[in-house]
Short mmCIF file of C-alpha atoms in Angstrom, two decimals:
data_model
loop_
_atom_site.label_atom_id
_atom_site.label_comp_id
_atom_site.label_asym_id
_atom_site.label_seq_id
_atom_site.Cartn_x
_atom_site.Cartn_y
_atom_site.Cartn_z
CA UNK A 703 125.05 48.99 143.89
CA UNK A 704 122.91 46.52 142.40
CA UNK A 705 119.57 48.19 140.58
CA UNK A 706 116.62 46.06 140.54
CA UNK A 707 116.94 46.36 136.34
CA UNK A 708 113.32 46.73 135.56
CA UNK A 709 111.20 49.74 134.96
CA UNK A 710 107.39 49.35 135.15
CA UNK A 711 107.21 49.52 131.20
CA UNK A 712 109.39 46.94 130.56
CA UNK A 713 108.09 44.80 133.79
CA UNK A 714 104.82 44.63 132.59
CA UNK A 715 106.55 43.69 128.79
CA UNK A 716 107.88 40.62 130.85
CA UNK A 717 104.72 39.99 132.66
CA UNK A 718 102.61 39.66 129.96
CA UNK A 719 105.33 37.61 128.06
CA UNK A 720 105.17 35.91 131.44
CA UNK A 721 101.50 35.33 130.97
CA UNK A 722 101.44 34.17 127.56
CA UNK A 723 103.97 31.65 128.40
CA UNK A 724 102.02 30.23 130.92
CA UNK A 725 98.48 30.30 129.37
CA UNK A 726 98.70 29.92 125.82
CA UNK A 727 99.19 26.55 125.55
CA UNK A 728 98.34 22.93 125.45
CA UNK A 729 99.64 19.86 127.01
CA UNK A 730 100.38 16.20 125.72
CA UNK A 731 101.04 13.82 128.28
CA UNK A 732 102.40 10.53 127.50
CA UNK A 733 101.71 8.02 131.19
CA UNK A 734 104.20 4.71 131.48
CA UNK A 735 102.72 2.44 134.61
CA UNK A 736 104.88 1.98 137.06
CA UNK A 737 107.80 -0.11 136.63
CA UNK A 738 109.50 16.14 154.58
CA UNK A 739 111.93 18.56 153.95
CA UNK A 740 111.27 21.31 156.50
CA UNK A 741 115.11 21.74 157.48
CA UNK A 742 116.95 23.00 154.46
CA UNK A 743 119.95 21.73 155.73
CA UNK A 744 118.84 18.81 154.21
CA UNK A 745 118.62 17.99 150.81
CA UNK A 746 115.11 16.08 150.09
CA UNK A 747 115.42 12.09 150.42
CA UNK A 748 116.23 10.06 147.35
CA UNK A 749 112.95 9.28 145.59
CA UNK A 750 110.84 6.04 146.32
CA UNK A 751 112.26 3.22 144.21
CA UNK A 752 108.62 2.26 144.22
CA UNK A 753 106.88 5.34 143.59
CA UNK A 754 104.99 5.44 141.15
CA UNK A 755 106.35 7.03 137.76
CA UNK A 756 105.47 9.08 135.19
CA UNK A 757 107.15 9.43 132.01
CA UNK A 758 106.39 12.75 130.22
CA UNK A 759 107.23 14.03 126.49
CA UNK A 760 106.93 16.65 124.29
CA UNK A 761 104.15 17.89 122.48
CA UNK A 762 104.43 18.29 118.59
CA UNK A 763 105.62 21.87 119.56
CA UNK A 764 108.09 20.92 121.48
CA UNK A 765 106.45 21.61 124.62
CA UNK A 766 105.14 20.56 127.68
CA UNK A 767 102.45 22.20 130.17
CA UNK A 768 100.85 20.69 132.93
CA UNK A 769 98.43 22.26 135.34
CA UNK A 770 97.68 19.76 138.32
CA UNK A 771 95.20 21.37 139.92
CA UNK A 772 93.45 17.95 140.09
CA UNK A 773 96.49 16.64 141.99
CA UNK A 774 97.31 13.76 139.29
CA UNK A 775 100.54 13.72 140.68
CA UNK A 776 100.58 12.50 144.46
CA UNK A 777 103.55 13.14 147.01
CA UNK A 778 106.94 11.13 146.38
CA UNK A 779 105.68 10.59 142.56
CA UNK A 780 108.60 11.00 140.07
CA UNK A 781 107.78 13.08 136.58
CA UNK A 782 110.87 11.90 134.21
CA UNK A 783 110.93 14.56 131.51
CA UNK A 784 112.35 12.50 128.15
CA UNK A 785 113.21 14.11 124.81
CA UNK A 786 113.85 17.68 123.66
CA UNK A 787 111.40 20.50 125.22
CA UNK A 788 111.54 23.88 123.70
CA UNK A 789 109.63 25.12 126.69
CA UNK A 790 108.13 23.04 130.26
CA UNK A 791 106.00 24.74 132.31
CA UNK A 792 104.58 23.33 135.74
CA UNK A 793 101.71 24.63 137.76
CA UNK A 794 99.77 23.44 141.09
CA UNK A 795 102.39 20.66 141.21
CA UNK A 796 102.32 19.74 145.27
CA UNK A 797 104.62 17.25 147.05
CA UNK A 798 104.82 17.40 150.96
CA UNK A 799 107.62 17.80 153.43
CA UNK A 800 109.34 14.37 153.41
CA UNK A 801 107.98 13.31 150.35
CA UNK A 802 108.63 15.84 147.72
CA UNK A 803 107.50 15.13 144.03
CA UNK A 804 110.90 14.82 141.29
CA UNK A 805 111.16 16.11 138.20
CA UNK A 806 114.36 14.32 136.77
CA UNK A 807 115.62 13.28 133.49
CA UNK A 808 114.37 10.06 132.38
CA UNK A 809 116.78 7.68 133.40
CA UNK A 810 119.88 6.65 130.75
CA UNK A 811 118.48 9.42 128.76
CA UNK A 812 120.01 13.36 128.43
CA UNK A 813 117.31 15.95 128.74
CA UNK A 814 117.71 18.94 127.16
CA UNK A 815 114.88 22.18 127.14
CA UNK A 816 115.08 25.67 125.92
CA UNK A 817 114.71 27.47 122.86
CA UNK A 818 118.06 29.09 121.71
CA UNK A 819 116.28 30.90 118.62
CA UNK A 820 113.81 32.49 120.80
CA UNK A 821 113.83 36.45 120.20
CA UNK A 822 110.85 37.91 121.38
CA UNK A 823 106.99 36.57 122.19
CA UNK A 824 105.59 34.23 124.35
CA UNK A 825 107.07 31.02 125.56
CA UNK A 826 110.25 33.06 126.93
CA UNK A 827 110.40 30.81 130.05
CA UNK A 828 112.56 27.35 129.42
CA UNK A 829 111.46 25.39 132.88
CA UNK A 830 108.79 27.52 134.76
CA UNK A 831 107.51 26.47 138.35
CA UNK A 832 103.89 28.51 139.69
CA UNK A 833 102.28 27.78 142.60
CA UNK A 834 104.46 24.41 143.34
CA UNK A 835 105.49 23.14 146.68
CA UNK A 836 107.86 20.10 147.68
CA UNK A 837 109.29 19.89 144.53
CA UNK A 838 112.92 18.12 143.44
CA UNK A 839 114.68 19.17 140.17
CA UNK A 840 117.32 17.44 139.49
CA UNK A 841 119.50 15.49 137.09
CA UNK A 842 121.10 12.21 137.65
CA UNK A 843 124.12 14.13 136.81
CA UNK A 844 124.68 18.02 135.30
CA UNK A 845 125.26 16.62 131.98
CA UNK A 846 122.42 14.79 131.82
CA UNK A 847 119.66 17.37 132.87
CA UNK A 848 120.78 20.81 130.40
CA UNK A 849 118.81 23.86 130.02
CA UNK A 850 119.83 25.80 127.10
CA UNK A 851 118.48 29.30 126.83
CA UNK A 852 118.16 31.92 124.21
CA UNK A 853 121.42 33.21 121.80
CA UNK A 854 119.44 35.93 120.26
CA UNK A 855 119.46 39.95 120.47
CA UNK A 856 116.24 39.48 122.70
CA UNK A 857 117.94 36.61 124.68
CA UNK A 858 117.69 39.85 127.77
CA UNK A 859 113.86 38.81 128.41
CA UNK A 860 114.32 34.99 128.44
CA UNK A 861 114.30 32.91 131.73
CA UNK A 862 115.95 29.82 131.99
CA UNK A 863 114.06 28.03 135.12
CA UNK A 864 111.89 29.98 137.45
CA UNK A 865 110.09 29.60 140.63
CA UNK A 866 107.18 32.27 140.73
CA UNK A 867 103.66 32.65 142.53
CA UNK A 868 105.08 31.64 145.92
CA UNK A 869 106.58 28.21 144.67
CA UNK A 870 108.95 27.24 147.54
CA UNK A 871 110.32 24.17 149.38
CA UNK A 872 112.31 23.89 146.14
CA UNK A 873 115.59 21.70 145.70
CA UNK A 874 117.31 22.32 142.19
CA UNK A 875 120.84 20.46 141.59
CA UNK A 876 123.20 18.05 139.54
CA UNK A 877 121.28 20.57 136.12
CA UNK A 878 123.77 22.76 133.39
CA UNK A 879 122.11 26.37 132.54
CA UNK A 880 123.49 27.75 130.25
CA UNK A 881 122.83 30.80 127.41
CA UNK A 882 119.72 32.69 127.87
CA UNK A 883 119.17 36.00 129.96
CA UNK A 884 118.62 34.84 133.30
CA UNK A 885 119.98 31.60 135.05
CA UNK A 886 117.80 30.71 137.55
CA UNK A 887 115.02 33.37 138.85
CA UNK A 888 112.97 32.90 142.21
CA UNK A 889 110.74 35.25 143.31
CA UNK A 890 107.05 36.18 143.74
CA UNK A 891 105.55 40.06 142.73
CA UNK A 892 103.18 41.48 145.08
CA UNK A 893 99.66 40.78 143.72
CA UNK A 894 96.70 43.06 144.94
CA UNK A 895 94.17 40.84 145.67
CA UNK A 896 96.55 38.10 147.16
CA UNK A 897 98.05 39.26 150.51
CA UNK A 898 100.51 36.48 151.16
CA UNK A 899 102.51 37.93 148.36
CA UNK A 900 102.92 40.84 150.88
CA UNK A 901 105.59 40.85 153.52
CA UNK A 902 105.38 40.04 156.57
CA UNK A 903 101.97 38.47 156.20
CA UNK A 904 103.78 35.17 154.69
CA UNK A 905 107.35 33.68 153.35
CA UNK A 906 108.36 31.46 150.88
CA UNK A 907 110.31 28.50 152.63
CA UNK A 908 113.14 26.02 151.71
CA UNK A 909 115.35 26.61 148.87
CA UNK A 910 118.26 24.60 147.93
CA UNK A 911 120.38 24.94 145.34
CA UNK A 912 123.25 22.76 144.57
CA UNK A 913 126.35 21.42 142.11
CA UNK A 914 124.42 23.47 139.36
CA UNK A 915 126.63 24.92 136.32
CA UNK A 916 125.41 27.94 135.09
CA UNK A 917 127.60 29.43 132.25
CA UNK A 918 126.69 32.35 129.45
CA UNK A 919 123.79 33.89 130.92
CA UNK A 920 123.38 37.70 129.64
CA UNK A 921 121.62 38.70 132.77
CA UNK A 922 122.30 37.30 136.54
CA UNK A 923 123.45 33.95 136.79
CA UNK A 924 121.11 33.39 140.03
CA UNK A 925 118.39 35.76 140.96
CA UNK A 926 117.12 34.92 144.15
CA UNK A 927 114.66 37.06 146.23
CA UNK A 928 113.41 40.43 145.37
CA UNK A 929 115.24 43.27 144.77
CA UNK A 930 112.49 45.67 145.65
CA UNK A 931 111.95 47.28 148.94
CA UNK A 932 108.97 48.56 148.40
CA UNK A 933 105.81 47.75 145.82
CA UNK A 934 102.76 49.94 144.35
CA UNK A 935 100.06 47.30 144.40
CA UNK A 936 98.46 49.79 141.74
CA UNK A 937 100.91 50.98 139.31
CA UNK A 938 103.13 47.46 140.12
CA UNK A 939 106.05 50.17 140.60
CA UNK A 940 108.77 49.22 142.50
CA UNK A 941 110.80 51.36 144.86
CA UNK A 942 113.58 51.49 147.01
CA UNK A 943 112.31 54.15 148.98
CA UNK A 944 108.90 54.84 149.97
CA UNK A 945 107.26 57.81 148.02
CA UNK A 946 106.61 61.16 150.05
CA UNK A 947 103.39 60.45 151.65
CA UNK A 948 103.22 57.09 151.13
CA UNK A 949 101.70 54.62 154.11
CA UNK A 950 103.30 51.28 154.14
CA UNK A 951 100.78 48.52 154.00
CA UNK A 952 97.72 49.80 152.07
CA UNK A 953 98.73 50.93 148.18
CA UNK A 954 102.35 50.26 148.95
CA UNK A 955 103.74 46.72 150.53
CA UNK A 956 107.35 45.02 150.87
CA UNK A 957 107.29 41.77 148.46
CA UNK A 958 107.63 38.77 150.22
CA UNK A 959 110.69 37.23 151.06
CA UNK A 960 112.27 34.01 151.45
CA UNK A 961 113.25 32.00 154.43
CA UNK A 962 115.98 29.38 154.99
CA UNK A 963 118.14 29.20 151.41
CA UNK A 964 121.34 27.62 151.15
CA UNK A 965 122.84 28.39 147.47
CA UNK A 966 126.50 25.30 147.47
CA UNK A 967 128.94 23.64 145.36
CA UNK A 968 127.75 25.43 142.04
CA UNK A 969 130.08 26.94 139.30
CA UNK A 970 129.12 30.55 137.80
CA UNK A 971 130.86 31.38 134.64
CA UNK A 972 130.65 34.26 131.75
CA UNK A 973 127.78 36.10 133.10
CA UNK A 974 126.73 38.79 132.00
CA UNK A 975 125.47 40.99 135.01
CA UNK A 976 126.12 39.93 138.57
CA UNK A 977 127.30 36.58 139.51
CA UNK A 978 124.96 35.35 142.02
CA UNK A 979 122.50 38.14 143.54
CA UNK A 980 120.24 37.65 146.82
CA UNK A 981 117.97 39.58 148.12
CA UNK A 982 114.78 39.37 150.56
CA UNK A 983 116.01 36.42 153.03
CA UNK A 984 115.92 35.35 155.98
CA UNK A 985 118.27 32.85 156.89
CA UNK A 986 120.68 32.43 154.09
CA UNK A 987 123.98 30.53 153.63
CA UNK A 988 125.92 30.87 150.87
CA UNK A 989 129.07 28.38 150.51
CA UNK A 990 131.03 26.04 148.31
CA UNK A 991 130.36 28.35 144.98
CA UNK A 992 132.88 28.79 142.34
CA UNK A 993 131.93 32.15 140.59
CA UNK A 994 134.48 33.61 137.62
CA UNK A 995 133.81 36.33 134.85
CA UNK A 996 131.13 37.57 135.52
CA UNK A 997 129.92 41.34 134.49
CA UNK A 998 130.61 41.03 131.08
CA UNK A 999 128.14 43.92 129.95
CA UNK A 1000 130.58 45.84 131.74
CA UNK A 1001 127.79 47.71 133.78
CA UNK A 1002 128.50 49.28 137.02
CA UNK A 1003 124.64 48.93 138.30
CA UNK A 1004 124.85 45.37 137.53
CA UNK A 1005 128.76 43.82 138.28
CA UNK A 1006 129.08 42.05 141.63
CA UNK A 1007 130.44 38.57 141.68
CA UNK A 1008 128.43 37.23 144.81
CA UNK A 1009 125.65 39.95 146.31
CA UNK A 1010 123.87 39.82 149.08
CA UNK A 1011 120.77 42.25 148.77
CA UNK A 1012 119.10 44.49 150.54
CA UNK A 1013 116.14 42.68 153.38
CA UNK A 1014 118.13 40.01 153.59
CA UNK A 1015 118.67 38.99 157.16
CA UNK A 1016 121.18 36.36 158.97
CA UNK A 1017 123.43 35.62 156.96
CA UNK A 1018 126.37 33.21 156.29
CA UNK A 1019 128.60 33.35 153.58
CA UNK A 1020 131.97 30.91 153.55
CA UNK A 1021 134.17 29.00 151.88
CA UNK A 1022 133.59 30.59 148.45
CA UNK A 1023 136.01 31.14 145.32
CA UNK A 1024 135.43 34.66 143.64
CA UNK A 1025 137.74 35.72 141.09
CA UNK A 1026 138.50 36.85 137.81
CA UNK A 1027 135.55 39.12 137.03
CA UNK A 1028 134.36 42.68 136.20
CA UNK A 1029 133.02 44.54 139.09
CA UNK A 1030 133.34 44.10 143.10
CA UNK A 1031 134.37 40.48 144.24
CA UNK A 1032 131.52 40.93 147.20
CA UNK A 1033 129.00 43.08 147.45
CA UNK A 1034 126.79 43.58 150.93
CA UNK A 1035 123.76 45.50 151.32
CA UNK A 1036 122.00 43.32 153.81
CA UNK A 1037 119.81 44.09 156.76
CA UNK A 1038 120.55 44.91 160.82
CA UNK A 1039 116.32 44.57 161.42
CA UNK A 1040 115.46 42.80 164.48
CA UNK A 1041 119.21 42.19 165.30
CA UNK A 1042 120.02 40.25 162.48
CA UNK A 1043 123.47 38.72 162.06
CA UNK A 1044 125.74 38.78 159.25
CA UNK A 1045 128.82 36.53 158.87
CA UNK A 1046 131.26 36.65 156.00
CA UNK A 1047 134.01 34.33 156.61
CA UNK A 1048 136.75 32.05 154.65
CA UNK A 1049 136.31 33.06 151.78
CA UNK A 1050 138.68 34.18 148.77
CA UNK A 1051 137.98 37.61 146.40
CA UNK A 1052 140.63 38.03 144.30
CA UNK A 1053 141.87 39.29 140.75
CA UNK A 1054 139.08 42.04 139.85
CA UNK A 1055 139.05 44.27 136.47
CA UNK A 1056 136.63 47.54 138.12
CA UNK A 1057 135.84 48.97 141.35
CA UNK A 1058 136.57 47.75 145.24
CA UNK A 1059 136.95 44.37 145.84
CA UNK A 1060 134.22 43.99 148.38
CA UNK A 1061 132.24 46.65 149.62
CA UNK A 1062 129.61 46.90 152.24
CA UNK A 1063 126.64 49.16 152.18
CA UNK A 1064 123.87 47.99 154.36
CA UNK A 1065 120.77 49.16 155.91
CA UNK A 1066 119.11 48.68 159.43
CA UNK A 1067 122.67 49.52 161.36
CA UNK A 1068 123.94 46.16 159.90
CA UNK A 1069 126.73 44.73 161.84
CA UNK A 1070 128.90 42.28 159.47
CA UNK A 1071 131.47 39.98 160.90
CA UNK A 1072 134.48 39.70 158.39
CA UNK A 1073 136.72 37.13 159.33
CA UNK A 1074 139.66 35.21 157.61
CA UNK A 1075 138.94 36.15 154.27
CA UNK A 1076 141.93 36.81 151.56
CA UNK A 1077 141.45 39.59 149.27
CA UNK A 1078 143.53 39.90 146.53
CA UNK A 1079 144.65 42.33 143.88
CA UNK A 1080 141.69 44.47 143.89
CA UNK A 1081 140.59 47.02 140.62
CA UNK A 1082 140.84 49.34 143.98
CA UNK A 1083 140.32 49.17 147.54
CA UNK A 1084 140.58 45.56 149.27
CA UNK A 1085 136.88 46.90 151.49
CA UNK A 1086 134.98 49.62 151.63
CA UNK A 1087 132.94 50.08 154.59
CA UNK A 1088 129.89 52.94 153.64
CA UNK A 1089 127.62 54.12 156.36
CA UNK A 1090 125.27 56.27 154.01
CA UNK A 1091 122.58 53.83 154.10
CA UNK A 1092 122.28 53.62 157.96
CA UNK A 1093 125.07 50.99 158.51
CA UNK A 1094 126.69 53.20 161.28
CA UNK A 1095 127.95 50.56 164.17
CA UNK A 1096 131.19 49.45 164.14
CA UNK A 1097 131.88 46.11 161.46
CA UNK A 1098 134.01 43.54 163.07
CA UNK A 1099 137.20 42.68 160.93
CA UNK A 1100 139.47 40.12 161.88
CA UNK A 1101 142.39 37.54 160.65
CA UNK A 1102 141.44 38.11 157.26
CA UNK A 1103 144.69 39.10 154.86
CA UNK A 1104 144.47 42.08 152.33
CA UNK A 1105 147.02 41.89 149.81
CA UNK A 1106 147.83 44.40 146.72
CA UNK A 1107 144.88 46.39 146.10
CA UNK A 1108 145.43 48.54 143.04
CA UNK A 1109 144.26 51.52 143.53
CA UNK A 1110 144.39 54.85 141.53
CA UNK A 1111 145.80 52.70 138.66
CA UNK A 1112 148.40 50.10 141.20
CA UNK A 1113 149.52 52.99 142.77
CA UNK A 1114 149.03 52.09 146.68
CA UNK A 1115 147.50 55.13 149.00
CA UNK A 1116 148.68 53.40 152.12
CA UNK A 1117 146.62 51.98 154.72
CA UNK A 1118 143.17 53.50 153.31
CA UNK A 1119 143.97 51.03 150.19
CA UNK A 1120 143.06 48.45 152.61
CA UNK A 1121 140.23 49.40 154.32
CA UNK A 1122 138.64 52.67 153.71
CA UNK A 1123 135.99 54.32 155.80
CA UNK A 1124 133.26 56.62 154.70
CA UNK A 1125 129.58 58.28 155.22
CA UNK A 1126 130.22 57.67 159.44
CA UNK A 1127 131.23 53.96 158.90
CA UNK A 1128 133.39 52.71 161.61
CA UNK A 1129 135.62 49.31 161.45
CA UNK A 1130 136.61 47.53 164.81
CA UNK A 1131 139.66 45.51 163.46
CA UNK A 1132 141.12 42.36 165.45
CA UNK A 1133 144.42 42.08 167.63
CA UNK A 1134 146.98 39.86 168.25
CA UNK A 1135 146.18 36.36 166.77
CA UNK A 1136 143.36 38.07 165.12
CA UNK A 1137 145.05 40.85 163.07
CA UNK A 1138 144.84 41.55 159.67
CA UNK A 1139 147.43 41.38 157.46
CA UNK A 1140 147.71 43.76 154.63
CA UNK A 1141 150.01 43.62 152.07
CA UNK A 1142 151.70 45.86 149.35
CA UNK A 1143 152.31 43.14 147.26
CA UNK A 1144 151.63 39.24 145.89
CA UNK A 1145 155.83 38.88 146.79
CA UNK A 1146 155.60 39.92 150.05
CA UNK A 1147 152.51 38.18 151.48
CA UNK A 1148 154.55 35.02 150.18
CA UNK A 1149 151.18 33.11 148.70
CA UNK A 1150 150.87 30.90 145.81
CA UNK A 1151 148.95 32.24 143.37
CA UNK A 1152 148.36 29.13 141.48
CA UNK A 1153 147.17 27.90 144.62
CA UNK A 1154 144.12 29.68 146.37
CA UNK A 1155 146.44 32.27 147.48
CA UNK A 1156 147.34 29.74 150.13
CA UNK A 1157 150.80 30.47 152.25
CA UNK A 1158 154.09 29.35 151.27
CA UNK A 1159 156.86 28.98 153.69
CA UNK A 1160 157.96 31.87 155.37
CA UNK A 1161 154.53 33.84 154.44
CA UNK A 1162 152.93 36.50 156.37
CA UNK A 1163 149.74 34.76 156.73
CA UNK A 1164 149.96 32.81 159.72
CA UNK A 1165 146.77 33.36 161.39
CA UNK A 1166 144.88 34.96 158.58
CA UNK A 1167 143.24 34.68 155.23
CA UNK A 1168 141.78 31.82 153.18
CA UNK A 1169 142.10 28.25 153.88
CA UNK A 1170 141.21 26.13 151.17
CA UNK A 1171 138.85 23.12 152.80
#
C-alpha cells in the first residue's frame, strides 16, 4: 500500500522550502507588443492567433517570478517563456473557462527550466503554479518545452512542476520531465484559516494531462490528489485514520479533492517510487498511458505502476500499458462513498519483478468492475482481492485472461494463483462469453509476447484479455 511519504518534520522541511521558493525572490519581465473549459473532456481551445502576447525571460539568476495579482495578464493572453530558467514560479495567474491563459515555449525556440545542481535550500520548485485558474501549459511539441530537475543526493525534496493553493482548471501536455524527485505534483494542504482547502466545503476542478514524458524521477512520476484522509489543522499532521477522540470537521478535516481529471497518452519511465499515483478524485479517467520501470528504490510502501488512491471516487481506467517494473502492475484503494463506481477495463499488467500483479484494497464497500484485462507473468498472484479495509461486496470479474503468475518463486498454487481471496473479500467471476481465462503458462495461452500479449492463432483468448486499440 501506498504511504503518503511525509512525516510532519520533514513536511514542514518542504513547506518552508516551499515558502522560500515562492517568496524570496524577484522578477524581470521582458514585454514584446503584440505581433471555457468546464468539460474536461475537452482539451482547452488553441490560443487566439490574435491574442495578445507576452514574451518573458530570465532574470540574471536564472529565474522568473510573477505575481499577477493586478491581473496584467487578461483571459486568452499567451506568456511564451524563452531562454533557460533555473526556476519559474506563477501566482494569481487567472484565465476563464473558454479562454484559458498559455504558458508555452516561445515559438521556434526550446525551453528548458530546472536546476539539476540543486541539493538543498530554497528555489526547489522548477515550474510552480499557486492560486492559478484556466491555465494551458504546454509545448509546441515534448521536445521543445523540457523540465529538467535535480541529479543531486537531495534531488528527494525537489519538484518538477506543481499546482498548489487550489490551482485547478489546469491542462499540462506535449512537455518532457525528467530527473528531479517528483514529476508532476497537484495538490492543495488544508490551511486553518482557509476553509475551501477543507473537503467537502470546495473542489479543485479540471485537470488534464496529456502526451507528457516523464522519465528519471526519484520520487512519483505523477502525484495527483492527496494522499491523506484525514488533516490536523494544528499540528498539519496527516492521518489515515482519525485519532481516538477526534471530531471530524473542527481540529481535524479531509483535504480537498479534485474533480473531473483525465491523466492520457503519456509515457512513465525509470521512476523511482510509484508510477502514476491518484488519490482524492472524483471523476477520474485514466487511459492511453505507457508506464515501465518504475519502483526503482525498490520500496514496498512506494512500488505501484498505476495507483488509484484512497477518496477517489468513479473511476475509469482503460486502455493502459503497464509492464516491466518493480512492485504491483495496479494498485486500487479507491472509494464505494455515495455509490461510487469503479471500472478497470482493457488494460494490460504484465512482466512484474515483486509482489501481486494487481491488487485491490478499497474502502467504503468499493465495488470494482474488472473486465478484459490481460495479466501477465506476475512476481505472484495475477489479483488479489482484500476486504480488510471495508471492501466486502462482491467485485465483478469478467473476460479478462490471467496468464502465468509466478508465485512462491514460478511455482503455480493452482487456481488461488489467479485470483486469491482474503479478509471476507468475495469475487463474482463471469460465464460463458464472459469467462476468464487463466493460464499456467505464456505457451499455452498462445499470445505474442512481442506483441501486447495479443492472440495468435489457435489461442485461448477468444473472448478475453487485452485488445490493443
Amino acid at each position: 500500500m501506498t504511504k503518503n511519504r511525509f512525516n510532519s518534520s520533514t513536511m514542514l522541511g518542504l513547506f518552508i522550502t516551499l515558502f522560500l521558493t515562492f517568496t524570496s525572490c524577484t522578477k524581470t519581465i521582458s514585454e514584446e507588443l503584440p505581433l471555457e473549459t468546464e468539460n474536461p473532456a475537452k482539451p482547452a481551445p488553441d490560443p487566439d492567433p490574435n491574442a495578445k502576447q507576452y514574451t518573458l525571460v530570465p532574470d540574471k539568476e536564472g529565474r522568473l517570478v510573477i505575481d499577477d495579482k493586478a491581473g496584467t495578464y487578461k483571459p486568452g493572453d499567451i506568456i511564451n517563456l524563452k531562454g533557460t530558467f533555473s526556476a519559474v514560479i506563477f501566482t494569481n495567474l487567472n484565465g476563464s473557462a473558454g479562454r484559458p491563459i498559455t504558458v508555452r515555449n516561445a515559438p521556434g525556440t526550446t525551453l528548458r527550466i530546472g536546476n539539476p545542481a540543486w541539493n538543498s535550500g530554497s528555489w526547489a520548485t522548477a515550474l510552480s503554479f499557486r492560486k492559478s485558474h484556466h491555465v494551458k501549459v504546454e509545448g509546441t511539441t515534448q521536445g521543445n518545452f523540457v523540465i529538467n530537475g535535480s541529479t543531486q543526493p537531495g534531488r528527494p525534496a525537489y519538484f518538477n512542476l506543481t499546482l498548489s493553493e487550489r490551482s485547478d482548471n489546469f491542462e499540462i501536455s506535449n512537455i518532457t520531465i525528467t530527473n528531479g524527485g517528483t514529476g508532476i505534483w497537484a495538490k492543495t494542504d488544508p490551511v486553518k484559516a482557509d476553509p475551501l482547502t477543507h473537503y467537502p466545503n470546495a473542489y479543485m476542478e479540471n485537470l488534464l494531462i496529456h502526451d507528457v514524458s516523464v522519465t528519471g524521477t526519484h520520487n512519483e512520476a505523477m502525484y495527483i490528489g492527496h494522499t491523506a484522509t484525514y488533516w490536523n489543522l494544528t499540528t498539519n499532521y496527516s492521518y489515515y485514520t482519525l485519532p481516538a477522540g477526534a471530531v471530524l470537521g473542527q481540529e481535524y478535516v479531509q483535504p480537498i479533492k479534485w474533480r473531473n481529471v483525465k491523466i492520457y497518452n503519456n509515457v512513465i519511465k525509470n521512476i523511482g517510487a510509484d508510477g502514476m499515483q491518484t488519490a482524492a478524485i472524483d471523476q477520474l479517467e485514466v487511459y492511453g498511458n505507457d508506464i515501465t520501470n518504475w519502483g526503482m528504490q525498490h520500496n514496498p510502501s512506494h512500488s505501484g505502476g498505476l495507483l488509484i488512491g484512497g477518496r477517489v471516487t468513479n473511476s475509469n481506467i482503460h486502455d493502459n500499458i503497464v509492464h516491466d517494473g518493480w512492485g504491483e502492475l495496479f494498485q486500487f484503494f479507491g472509494s464505494g462513498e455515495n455509490g461510487a463506481t469503479h471500472i478497470v477495463r482493457n488494460n494490460l499488467f504484465r512482466d512484474n519483478f515483486a509482489n501481486d500483479g494487481v491488487s485491490f484494497r478499497g474502502t467504503d464497500d468499493a465495488v470494482v468492475q474488472f473486465l478484459n484485462n490481460t495479466v501477465a507473468r506476475t512476481s505472484g498472484v495475477s489479483l488479489r482481492i482484500n476486504g480488510y479495509l471495508g471492501m466486502k461486496s462482491s467485485q465483478i470479474v469478467n473476460a479478462n485472461a490471467f496468464i502465468e503468475p509466478r508465485t512462491a518463486g514460478g511455482s503455480n498454487i493452482g487456481d488461488r494463483a489467479y485470483i486469491y481471496t482474503e479478509n471476507e473479500a468475495k469475487v463474482t467471476e463471469g460465464t460463458g462469453a464472459n469467462a476468464n481465462t487463466k493460464l499456467a503458462s505464456v505457451s499455452a495461452a498462445g499470445v505474442d509476447v512481442n506483441n501486447f500479449y495479443l492472440p495468435l492463432s489457435g489461442s485461448a483468448l477468444i473472448n478475453s484479455g487485452f485488445r490493443k486499440k
